Amino acid sequence: MNPHDIPATSLMCTAGVPRSVSGRRIAVAAWMVTAVFILSNSATPLYVHWQHRFAFSAAVSTIIFAAYIVGLIGALLLAALLSDRFGRKAVLVSGFLLAMLACAVFSIADSAYALVAARFLTGVAVGIIVSTGMAVVVEVGGAERKRQAAQAASIAMVLGAGLGPLLAGAFAQVMAQPVPVIFGIELVLLATALATVLALPIPDVRSARIAWRLPSVLPQHRLYLASGIAVFAPGLSATSFVLSLGPALLSRLLHVSSPLLAGGTACLMFMSATGVQLAVKSLPVRTILLIGATSTALAMVALTTAIHTETPVVLLIAASLAGMGQGLGQLGGLSAIGMHVPDGQRTEAISLLNIGAYVPAGLLPVASGFLMDHIGMGAGATSFAAVLIIGAAIAAYFVATHQPRSINF
């Protein structure tokens, strides 16, 4: 890490900012990530409710989830360009406005088509925050606290992702019409985060470049990025499966229909991601990535065991391990980017990290949903698990053979 990696003009990252001030700013900046990610998975425990109301299949459930992935990837492809052209703060504000619009659409949804639209808007908002917003969080830490800030950004993401389904599941358990209340609360949380963005002194770096291009990083940084994607992608695919099809597995295969349990399972998954990130934060990034790949493989073993033994408790174990796999893959990728990729390319690098992970995380659960409709839920889920076990093993081999045994990686 070099001090000159942080622009001297940054109001947040100057050498004279006390460590306590940087710590407070990291926390404030991280809240905007948490607020949007609370929305990202709030729909999870409501899928069974919507399935009963709108009568759609497991495949449609995964399509609704995939609309989120499509919106997110589109935003990731454009976020760096838009930030350069209009400034980071303007892009972040637009992301929050889209998230608030998604809340409104969820609240009045009267068909699966409306749910697709709401999830798409959610994905766009999350894509903006996960690239531009998380880059801002990393930069708030300054030259001396890049890794701590990267950890804060990663933890903020998984914390919000876990709180959203728990909140939604709790209200769905006790209310006949929980949807307006759930997304009304989220609207208030997003408004507080928007106020935070407006108040935060975010460097407004713009350029006249308007020609679109794919995000990219310099050749010397690609190995760090590839290692993060290799582990993050299987982990994220595992958690995406639990989010999109976990409630259906609980209801149809394991005969448990509680929305609180569905939301609690998702929450457990992301709380496990949060806890493991805190536990391993001082380990070398290489070690973090290897543990992450192992966790994802074990999660899929537990998933197949839960399905074939019809044991909900083992599904909870699978969800927890999947969360660890995603959390460690994300933490390892963000930490490598934060330590090795300079400020000017960090937004693009984070975008590429997430694109590389979210593409398979969108495609694999959708394919599994259609497969389940044709060969059965148990066989389809087992096939998905086998693919991810192979992917996690390849990721572990890649990291073990391509990364040095160094505390700096």
Coordinates of N, CA and C in Angstrom, one line a residue, residues 1 18-27 30 134 136-156 277-278 281-282 285 331 334-336 338-339:
M1 N 0.8 -1.2 0.0 CA 0.0 0.0 0.0 C 0.9 1.2 0.0
P18 N -7.6 12.6 11.4 CA -7.4 11.7 12.5 C -8.0 10.3 12.3
R19 N -7.4 9.3 12.9 CA -7.9 7.9 12.7 C -9.3 7.8 13.2
S20 N -9.7 8.5 14.3 CA -11.1 8.4 14.8 C -12.1 9.0 13.8
V21 N -11.7 10.1 13.1 CA -12.6 10.7 12.1 C -12.7 9.8 11.0
S22 N -11.6 9.2 10.5 CA -11.7 8.2 9.4 C -12.6 7.1 9.7
G23 N -12.5 6.6 11.0 CA -13.3 5.5 11.4 C -14.8 5.8 11.4
R24 N -15.2 7.0 11.8 CA -16.6 7.5 11.8 C -17.0 7.6 10.4
R25 N -16.2 8.1 9.5 CA -16.6 8.3 8.1 C -16.7 7.0 7.4
I26 N -15.9 6.0 7.8 CA -16.0 4.7 7.2 C -17.4 4.1 7.6
A27 N -17.8 4.3 8.9 CA -19.1 3.7 9.3 C -20.2 4.5 8.7
A30 N -20.4 3.3 5.1 CA -20.9 2.0 5.0 C -22.4 1.8 5.2
M134 N -19.3 1.3 -2.9 CA -18.2 0.6 -2.1 C -16.9 1.1 -2.4
V136 N -16.3 4.3 -2.7 CA -16.2 5.4 -1.9 C -15.9 5.0 -0.4
V137 N -16.5 3.9 0.0 CA -16.2 3.4 1.4 C -14.7 3.1 1.5
V138 N -14.2 2.4 0.5 CA -12.8 2.0 0.6 C -11.9 3.3 0.6
E139 N -12.2 4.3 -0.1 CA -11.4 5.5 -0.2 C -11.5 6.3 1.1
V140 N -12.6 6.2 1.8 CA -12.8 7.0 3.0 C -11.8 6.6 4.0
G141 N -11.3 5.3 4.0 CA -10.4 4.9 5.0 C -9.0 5.5 4.9
G142 N -8.7 6.1 3.7 CA -7.4 6.8 3.6 C -6.3 5.8 3.3
A143 N -5.1 6.3 3.1 CA -4.0 5.4 2.7 C -3.6 4.4 3.8
E144 N -3.9 4.7 5.0 CA -3.4 3.8 6.1 C -4.5 2.8 6.5
R145 N -5.7 3.0 6.0 CA -6.8 2.1 6.5 C -7.6 1.5 5.3
K146 N -6.9 1.2 4.2 CA -7.6 0.7 3.0 C -8.2 -0.7 3.3
R147 N -7.4 -1.6 4.0 CA -7.9 -2.9 4.2 C -9.1 -2.9 5.2
Q148 N -9.0 -2.0 6.2 CA -10.1 -1.9 7.2 C -11.3 -1.4 6.5
A149 N -11.2 -0.4 5.6 CA -12.3 0.1 4.9 C -12.9 -0.9 3.9
A150 N -12.1 -1.7 3.2 CA -12.6 -2.8 2.4 C -13.4 -3.8 3.2
Q151 N -12.9 -4.1 4.4 CA -13.6 -5.0 5.2 C -15.0 -4.4 5.7
A152 N -15.0 -3.1 6.0 CA -16.2 -2.5 6.4 C -17.2 -2.5 5.2
A153 N -16.7 -2.2 4.0 CA -17.6 -2.3 2.9 C -18.2 -3.7 2.7
S154 N -17.4 -4.7 2.8 CA -17.9 -6.0 2.6 C -18.8 -6.5 3.7
I155 N -18.5 -6.1 4.9 CA -19.4 -6.4 6.1 C -20.7 -5.7 6.0
A156 N -20.7 -4.4 5.5 CA -21.9 -3.6 5.4 C -22.8 -4.3 4.4
Q277 N -16.1 -13.0 8.3 CA -15.3 -12.0 7.8 C -14.5 -11.3 9.0
L278 N -15.3 -11.1 10.1 CA -14.6 -10.5 11.3 C -13.6 -11.5 11.8
K281 N -10.3 -11.5 9.4 CA -9.8 -10.3 8.8 C -8.3 -10.0 8.9
S282 N -7.6 -10.7 9.8 CA -6.2 -10.5 9.9 C -5.4 -11.5 9.1
V285 N -4.8 -12.7 2.4 CA -5.9 -12.8 1.5 C -6.0 -14.1 0.8
L331 N -14.8 -10.7 0.5 CA -13.8 -10.1 1.3 C -12.4 -10.2 0.7
L334 N -12.3 -8.0 -2.5 CA -12.2 -6.5 -2.2 C -10.9 -6.1 -1.5
S335 N -10.4 -7.0 -0.7 CA -9.1 -6.7 0.0 C -8.0 -6.6 -1.0
A336 N -8.0 -7.6 -1.9 CA -6.9 -7.5 -2.9 C -7.0 -6.3 -3.8
G338 N -8.5 -3.4 -2.9 CA -8.2 -2.3 -2.0 C -6.7 -2.1 -1.8
M339 N -5.9 -3.1 -1.7 CA -4.5 -3.0 -1.4 C -3.6 -2.8 -2.7

